Structure formats: C-alpha cells, structure tokens
mmCIF file of C-alpha atoms in Angstrom:
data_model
loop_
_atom_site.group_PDB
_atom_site.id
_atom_site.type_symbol
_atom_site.label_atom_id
_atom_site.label_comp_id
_atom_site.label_asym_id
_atom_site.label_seq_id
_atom_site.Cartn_x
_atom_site.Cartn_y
_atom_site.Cartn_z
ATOM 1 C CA UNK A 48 -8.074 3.852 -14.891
ATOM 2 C CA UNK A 49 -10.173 1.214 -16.232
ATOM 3 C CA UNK A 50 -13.099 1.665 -13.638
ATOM 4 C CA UNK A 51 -16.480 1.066 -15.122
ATOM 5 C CA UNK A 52 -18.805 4.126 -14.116
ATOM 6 C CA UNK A 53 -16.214 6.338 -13.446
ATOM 7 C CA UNK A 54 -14.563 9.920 -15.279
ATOM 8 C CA UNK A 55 -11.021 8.991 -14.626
ATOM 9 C CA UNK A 56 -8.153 11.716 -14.922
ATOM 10 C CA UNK A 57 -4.940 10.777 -15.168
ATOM 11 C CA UNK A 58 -1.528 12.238 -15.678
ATOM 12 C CA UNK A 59 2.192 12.163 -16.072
ATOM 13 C CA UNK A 60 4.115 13.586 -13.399
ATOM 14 C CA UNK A 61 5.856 16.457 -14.193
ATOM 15 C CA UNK A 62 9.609 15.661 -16.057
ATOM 16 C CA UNK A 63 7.920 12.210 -16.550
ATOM 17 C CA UNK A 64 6.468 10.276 -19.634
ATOM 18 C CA UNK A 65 4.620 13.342 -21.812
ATOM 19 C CA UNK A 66 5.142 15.599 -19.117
ATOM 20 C CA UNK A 67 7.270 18.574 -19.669
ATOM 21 C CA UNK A 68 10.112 18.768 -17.011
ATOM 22 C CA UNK A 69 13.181 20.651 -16.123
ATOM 23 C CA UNK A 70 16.818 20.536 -14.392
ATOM 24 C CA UNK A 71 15.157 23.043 -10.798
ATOM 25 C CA UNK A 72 15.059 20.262 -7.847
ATOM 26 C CA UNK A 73 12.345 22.576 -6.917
ATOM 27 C CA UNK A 74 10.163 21.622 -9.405
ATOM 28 C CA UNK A 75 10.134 17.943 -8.685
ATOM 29 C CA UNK A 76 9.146 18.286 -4.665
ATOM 30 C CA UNK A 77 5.999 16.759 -3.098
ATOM 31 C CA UNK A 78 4.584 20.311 -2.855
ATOM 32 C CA UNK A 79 5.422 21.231 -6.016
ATOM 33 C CA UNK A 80 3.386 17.703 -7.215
ATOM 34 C CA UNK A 81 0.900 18.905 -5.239
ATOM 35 C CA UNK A 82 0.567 22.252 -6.985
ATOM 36 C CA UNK A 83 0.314 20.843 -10.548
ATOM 37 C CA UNK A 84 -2.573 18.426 -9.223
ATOM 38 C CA UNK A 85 -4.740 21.442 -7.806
ATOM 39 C CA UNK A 86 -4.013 23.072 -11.258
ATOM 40 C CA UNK A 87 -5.536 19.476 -13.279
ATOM 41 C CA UNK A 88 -8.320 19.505 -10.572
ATOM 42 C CA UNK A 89 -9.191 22.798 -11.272
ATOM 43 C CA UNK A 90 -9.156 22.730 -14.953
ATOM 44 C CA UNK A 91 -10.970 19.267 -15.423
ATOM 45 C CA UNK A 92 -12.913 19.112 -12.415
ATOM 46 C CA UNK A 93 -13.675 22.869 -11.383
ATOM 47 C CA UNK A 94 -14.387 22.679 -6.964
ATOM 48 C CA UNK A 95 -16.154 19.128 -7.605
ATOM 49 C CA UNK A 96 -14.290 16.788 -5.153
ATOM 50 C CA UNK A 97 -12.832 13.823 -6.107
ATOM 51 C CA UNK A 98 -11.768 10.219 -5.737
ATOM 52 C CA UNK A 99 -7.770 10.487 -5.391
ATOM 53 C CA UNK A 100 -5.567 7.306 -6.472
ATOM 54 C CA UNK A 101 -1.785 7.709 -6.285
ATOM 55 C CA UNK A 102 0.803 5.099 -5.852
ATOM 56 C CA UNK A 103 4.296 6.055 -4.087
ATOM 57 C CA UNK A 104 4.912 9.398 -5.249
ATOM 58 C CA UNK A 105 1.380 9.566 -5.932
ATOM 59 C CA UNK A 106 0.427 8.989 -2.695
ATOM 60 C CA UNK A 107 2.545 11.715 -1.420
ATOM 61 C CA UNK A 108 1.174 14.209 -3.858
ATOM 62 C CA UNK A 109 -2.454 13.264 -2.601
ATOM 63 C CA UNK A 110 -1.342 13.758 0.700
ATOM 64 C CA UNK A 111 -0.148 17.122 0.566
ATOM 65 C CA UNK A 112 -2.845 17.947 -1.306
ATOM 66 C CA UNK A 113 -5.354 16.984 1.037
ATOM 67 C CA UNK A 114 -3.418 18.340 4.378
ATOM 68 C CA UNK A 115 -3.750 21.662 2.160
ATOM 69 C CA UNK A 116 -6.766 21.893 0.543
ATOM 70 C CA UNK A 117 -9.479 18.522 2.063
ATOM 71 C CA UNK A 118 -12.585 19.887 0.909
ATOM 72 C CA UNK A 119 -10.956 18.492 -2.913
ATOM 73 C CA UNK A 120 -11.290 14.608 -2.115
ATOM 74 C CA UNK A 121 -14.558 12.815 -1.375
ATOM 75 C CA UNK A 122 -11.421 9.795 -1.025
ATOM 76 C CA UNK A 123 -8.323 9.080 -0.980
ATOM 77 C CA UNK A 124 -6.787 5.955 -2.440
ATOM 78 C CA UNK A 125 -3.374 5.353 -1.141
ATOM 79 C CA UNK A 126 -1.135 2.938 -2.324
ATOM 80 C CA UNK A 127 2.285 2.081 -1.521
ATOM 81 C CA UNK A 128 3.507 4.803 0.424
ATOM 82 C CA UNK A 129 7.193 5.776 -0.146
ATOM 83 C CA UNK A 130 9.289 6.563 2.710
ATOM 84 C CA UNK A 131 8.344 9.633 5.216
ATOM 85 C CA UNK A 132 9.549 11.445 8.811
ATOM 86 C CA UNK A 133 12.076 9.096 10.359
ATOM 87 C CA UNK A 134 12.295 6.820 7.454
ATOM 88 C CA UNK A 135 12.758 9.565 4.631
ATOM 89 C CA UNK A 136 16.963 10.719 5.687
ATOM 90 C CA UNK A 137 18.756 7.036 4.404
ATOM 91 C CA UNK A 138 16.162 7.420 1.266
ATOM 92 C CA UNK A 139 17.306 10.746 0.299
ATOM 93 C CA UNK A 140 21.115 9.785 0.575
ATOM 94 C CA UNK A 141 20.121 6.962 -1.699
ATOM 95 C CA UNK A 142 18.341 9.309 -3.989
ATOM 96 C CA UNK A 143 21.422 11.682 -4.724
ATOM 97 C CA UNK A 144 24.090 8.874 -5.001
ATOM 98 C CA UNK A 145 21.561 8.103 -7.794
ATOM 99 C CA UNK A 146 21.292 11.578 -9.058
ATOM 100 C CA UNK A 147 25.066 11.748 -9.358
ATOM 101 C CA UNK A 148 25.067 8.172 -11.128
ATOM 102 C CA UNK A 149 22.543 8.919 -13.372
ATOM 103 C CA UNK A 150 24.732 12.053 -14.386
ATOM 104 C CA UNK A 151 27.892 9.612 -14.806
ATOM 105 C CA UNK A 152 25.881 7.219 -16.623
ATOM 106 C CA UNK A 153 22.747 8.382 -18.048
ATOM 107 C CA UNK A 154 19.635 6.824 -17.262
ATOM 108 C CA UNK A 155 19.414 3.299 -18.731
ATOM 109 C CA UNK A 156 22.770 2.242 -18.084
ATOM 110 C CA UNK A 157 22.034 3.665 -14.332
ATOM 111 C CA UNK A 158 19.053 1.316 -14.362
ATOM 112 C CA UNK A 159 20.988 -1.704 -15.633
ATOM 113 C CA UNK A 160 23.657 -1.459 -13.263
ATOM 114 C CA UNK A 161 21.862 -1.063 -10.404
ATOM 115 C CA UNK A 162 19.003 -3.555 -10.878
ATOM 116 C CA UNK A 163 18.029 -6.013 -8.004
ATOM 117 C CA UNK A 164 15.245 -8.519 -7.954
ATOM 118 C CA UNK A 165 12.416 -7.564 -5.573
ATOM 119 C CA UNK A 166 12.531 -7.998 -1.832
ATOM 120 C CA UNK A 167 8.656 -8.273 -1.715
ATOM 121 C CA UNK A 168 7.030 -11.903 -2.061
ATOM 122 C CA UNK A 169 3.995 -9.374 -3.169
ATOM 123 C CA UNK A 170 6.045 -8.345 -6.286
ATOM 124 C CA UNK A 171 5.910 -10.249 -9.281
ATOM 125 C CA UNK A 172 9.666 -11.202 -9.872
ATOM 126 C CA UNK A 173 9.222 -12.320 -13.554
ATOM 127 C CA UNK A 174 6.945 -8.789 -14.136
ATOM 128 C CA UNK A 175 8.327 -6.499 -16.441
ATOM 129 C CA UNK A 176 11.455 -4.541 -15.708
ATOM 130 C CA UNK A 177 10.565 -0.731 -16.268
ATOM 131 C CA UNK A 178 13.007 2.316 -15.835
ATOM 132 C CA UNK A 179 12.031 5.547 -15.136
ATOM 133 C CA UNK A 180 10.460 7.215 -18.002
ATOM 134 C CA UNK A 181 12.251 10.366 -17.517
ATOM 135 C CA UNK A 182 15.054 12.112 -19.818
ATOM 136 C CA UNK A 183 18.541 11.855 -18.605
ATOM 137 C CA UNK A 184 18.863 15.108 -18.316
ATOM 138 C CA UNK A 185 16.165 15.663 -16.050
ATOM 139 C CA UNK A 186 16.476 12.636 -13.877
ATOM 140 C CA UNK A 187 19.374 13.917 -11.519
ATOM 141 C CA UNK A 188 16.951 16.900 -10.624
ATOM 142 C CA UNK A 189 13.817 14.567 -10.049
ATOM 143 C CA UNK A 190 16.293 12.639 -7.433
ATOM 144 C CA UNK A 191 17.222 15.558 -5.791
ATOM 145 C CA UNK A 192 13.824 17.391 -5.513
ATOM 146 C CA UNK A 193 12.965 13.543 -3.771
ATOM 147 C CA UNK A 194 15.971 13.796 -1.630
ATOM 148 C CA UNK A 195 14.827 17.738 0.012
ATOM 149 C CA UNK A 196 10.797 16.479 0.462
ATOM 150 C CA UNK A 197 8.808 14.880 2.811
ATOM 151 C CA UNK A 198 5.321 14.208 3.637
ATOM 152 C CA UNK A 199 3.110 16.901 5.865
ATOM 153 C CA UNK A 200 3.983 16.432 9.644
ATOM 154 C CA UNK A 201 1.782 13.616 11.504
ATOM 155 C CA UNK A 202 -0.718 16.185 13.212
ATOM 156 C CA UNK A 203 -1.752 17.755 10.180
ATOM 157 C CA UNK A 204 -2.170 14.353 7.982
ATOM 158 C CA UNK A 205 -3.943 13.518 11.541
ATOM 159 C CA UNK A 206 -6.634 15.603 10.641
ATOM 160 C CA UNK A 207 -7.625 14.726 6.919
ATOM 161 C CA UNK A 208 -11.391 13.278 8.082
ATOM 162 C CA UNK A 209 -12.175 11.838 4.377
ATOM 163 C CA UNK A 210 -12.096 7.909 4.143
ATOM 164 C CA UNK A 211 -9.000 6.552 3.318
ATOM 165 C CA UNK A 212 -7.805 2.874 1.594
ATOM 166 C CA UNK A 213 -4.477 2.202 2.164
ATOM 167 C CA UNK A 214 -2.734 -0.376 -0.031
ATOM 168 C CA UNK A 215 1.020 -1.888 1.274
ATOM 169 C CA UNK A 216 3.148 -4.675 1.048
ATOM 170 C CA UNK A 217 5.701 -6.125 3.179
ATOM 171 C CA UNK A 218 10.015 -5.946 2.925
ATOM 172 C CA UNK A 219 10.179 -2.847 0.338
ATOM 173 C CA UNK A 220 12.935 -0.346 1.653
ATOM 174 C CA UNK A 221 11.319 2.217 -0.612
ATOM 175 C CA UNK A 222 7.948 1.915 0.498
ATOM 176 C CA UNK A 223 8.064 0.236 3.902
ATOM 177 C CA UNK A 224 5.081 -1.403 5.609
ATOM 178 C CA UNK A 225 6.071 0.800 8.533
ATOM 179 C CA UNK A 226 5.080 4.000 6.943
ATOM 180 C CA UNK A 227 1.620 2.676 5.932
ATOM 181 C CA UNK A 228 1.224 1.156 9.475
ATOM 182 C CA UNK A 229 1.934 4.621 10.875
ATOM 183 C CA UNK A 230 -0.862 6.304 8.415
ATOM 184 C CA UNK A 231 -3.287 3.765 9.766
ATOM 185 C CA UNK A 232 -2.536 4.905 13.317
ATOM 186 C CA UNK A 233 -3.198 8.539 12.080
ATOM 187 C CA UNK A 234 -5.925 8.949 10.054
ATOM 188 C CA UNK A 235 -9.657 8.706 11.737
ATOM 189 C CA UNK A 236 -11.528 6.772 8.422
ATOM 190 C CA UNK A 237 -9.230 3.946 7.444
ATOM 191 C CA UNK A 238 -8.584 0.439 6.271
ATOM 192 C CA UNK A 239 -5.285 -1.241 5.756
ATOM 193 C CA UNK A 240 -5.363 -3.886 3.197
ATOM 194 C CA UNK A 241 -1.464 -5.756 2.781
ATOM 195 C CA UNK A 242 -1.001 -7.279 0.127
ATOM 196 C CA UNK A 243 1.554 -10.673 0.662
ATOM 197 C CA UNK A 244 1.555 -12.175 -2.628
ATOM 198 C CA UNK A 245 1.061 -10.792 -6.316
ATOM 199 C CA UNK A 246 -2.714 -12.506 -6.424
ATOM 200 C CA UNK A 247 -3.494 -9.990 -3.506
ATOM 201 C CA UNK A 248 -2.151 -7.176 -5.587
ATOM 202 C CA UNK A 249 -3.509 -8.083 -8.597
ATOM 203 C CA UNK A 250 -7.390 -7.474 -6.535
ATOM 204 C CA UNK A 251 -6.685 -4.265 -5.508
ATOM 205 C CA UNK A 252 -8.085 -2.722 -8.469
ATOM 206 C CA UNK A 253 -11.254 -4.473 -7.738
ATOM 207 C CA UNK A 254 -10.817 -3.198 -4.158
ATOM 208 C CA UNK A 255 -10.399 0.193 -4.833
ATOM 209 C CA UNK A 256 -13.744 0.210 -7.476
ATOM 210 C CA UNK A 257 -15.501 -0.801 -4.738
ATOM 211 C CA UNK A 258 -13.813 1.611 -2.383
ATOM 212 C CA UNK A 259 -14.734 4.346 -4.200
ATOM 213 C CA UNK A 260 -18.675 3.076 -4.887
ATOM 214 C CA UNK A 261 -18.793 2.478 -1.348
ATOM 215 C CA UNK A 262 -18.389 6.132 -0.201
ATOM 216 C CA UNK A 263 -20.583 7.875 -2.612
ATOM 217 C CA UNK A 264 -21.129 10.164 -5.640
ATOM 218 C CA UNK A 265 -17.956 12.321 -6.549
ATOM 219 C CA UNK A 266 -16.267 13.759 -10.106
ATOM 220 C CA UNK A 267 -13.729 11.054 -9.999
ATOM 221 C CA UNK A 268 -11.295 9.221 -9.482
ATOM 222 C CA UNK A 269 -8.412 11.411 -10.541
ATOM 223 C CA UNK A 270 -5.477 9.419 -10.314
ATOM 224 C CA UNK A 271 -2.203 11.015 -9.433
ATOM 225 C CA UNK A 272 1.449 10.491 -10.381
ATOM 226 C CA UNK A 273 2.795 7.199 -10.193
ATOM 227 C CA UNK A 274 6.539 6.829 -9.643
ATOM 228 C CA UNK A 275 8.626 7.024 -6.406
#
C-alpha cells in the first residue's frame, strides 16, 4: 500500500485480522490462499492482470496462484519467502508443536513464551513485537493447514515467464536465504535484492514502486496475505 499512482488491493488472510476463519486445516493451505485471491481478483479486478506483492505466506499464495492461473500477474513481488521442498519437513514439525501449544496456552501467552530476538542483522531488534492476529481458537488450525502445504514443484514455478523481484534476508530459519536463492535459479525474469541491514529493508518499498513502474501498465498492485 502506500504507492503513489497505483489502485492497491489489499486483504486479510483468511482466519486473520477481519478475516473470517475457521477450525478445517484445509482452509488455511497455500492452495486454499490461493483460491480466496482468484476470488478478490475476480471481484475487484475482473481478468485485468495485476501487480502481486506478498510477503512469506504471501509469497506462497502468489506463487500458487501464478503456477495456476499466469495470465493474472503483469508481476510478481516476492518477499521473504517462507520455507519450501527440502526445507518445508523441520518447519511443519515446528508448526504443530505450536498448534498444540497454542491449544495449551492460547495465543498470547504462546507468543510470550516462546519469543526470541531476531537472528537477522536485517531485522530491526527494537521493532515492534507483533503476535499473530488470529483468534485462539483458530490458530491451531492455521498451524496445521501450514504444516500439510508446500509451494508448487520447481518445474512448474520454472515456468512462470512474468518478471519477478525477489526480496530476502540472511539467517531467518523461517524464511531462509536458501529458498529465495533457489527461486532465483528458477525463474527466467528475475532480480534478487538481499537485504543485510534494516536501512536496506526499509528501501524496498521504494524498490518495489519502481519495480512495478518499470514493467508497465497493469490494474494493480494487489497485495496478498502477509503472515507466515
């Protein structure tokens, strides 16, 4: 949001913020993401293609959006990238010892207890803490629904032709450098910008405005979900 010139769409994942959720796993995989973004595409934007900005789950919702449907996205922003393929197993383990805790504990004592300073020199350590703006009830399902998804195989993300920005930073278990340097190797129309310190991050904005000018008219950006 914020980008002078440009209709910007953005949402709440479903089960997060104002977005109605529910206790189905189902509901809370990357195609299932996917599905509720073709259905705000199609309602706001009709078969005008867009600018796509996601961050962590975000960019996994873009993705397997454009593996299935390309023709949607005149761009894709992609920031952060969570874990995928090899990397995804020891994240979902980590996701349902969470979903159980959150169950135990409910969701802010969960995020108090289990706290730890960032492991990026890009993040901000004196930033704002945030917990996930989900209901407790909800929450253990959202885990879950993490823990059984995964991003499109290589081959088919291989073929998404559309230019891409891809946004990482280094020594994040949950969104590893790796995964973005693998992406890179992938897709035919990218650039890999990694961010070291929180001054880099705080340009990407900026980068991604001019991203998105740079490639041409479009009805967007529509921005995707945000969390992991």
């Amino acid at each position: 949001a914020g980008q002078p010139g440009l209709e910007v769409l953005r949402y709440d994942a479903r089960g997060h913020g104002l977005s109605p959720g529910s206790t189905d796993p189902a509901d809370y995989t990357w195609p299932a993401m996917a599905r509720d973004l073709r259905g705000q595409l199609d309602e706001v934007f009709g078969d005008r293609p867009v600018h796509g900005v996601g961050r962590s789950m975000g960019t996994a919702t873009l993705l397997t959006t454009a593996v299935e449907q390309p023709w949607r996205f005149a761009s894709l922003t992609l920031a952060i990238p969570p874990t995928a393929w090899e990397w995804r197993r020891e994240q979902g383990r980590i996701y349902e010892l969470g979903a159980r805790q959150v169950e135990r504990w409910g969701v802010a004592r969960w995020s108090e207890l289990t706290r730890q300073p960032p492991t990026s020199p890009a993040i901000d350590p004196d930033g704002p803490v945030t917990i996930p703006d989900v209901a407790d009830d909800w929450l253990p399902a959202a885990f879950r629904g993490a823990a059984a998804t995964d991003l499109p195989p290589r081959e088919s993300v291989a073929r998404l032709a559309m230019p891409v920005l891809l946004l990482a930073w280094p020594e994040d278990a949950s969104h590893p450098l790796e995964v973005a340097r693998d992406l890179a190797g992938l897709l035919p129309d990218v650039r890999l910008e990694v961010a070291r310190t929180p001054a880099e991050v705080a340009r990407w904005p900026g980068m991604v405005g001019d991203f998105i000018r740079g490639t041409g008219t479009a009805a967007g950006p529509a921005s995707g979900p945000t969390p992991d």
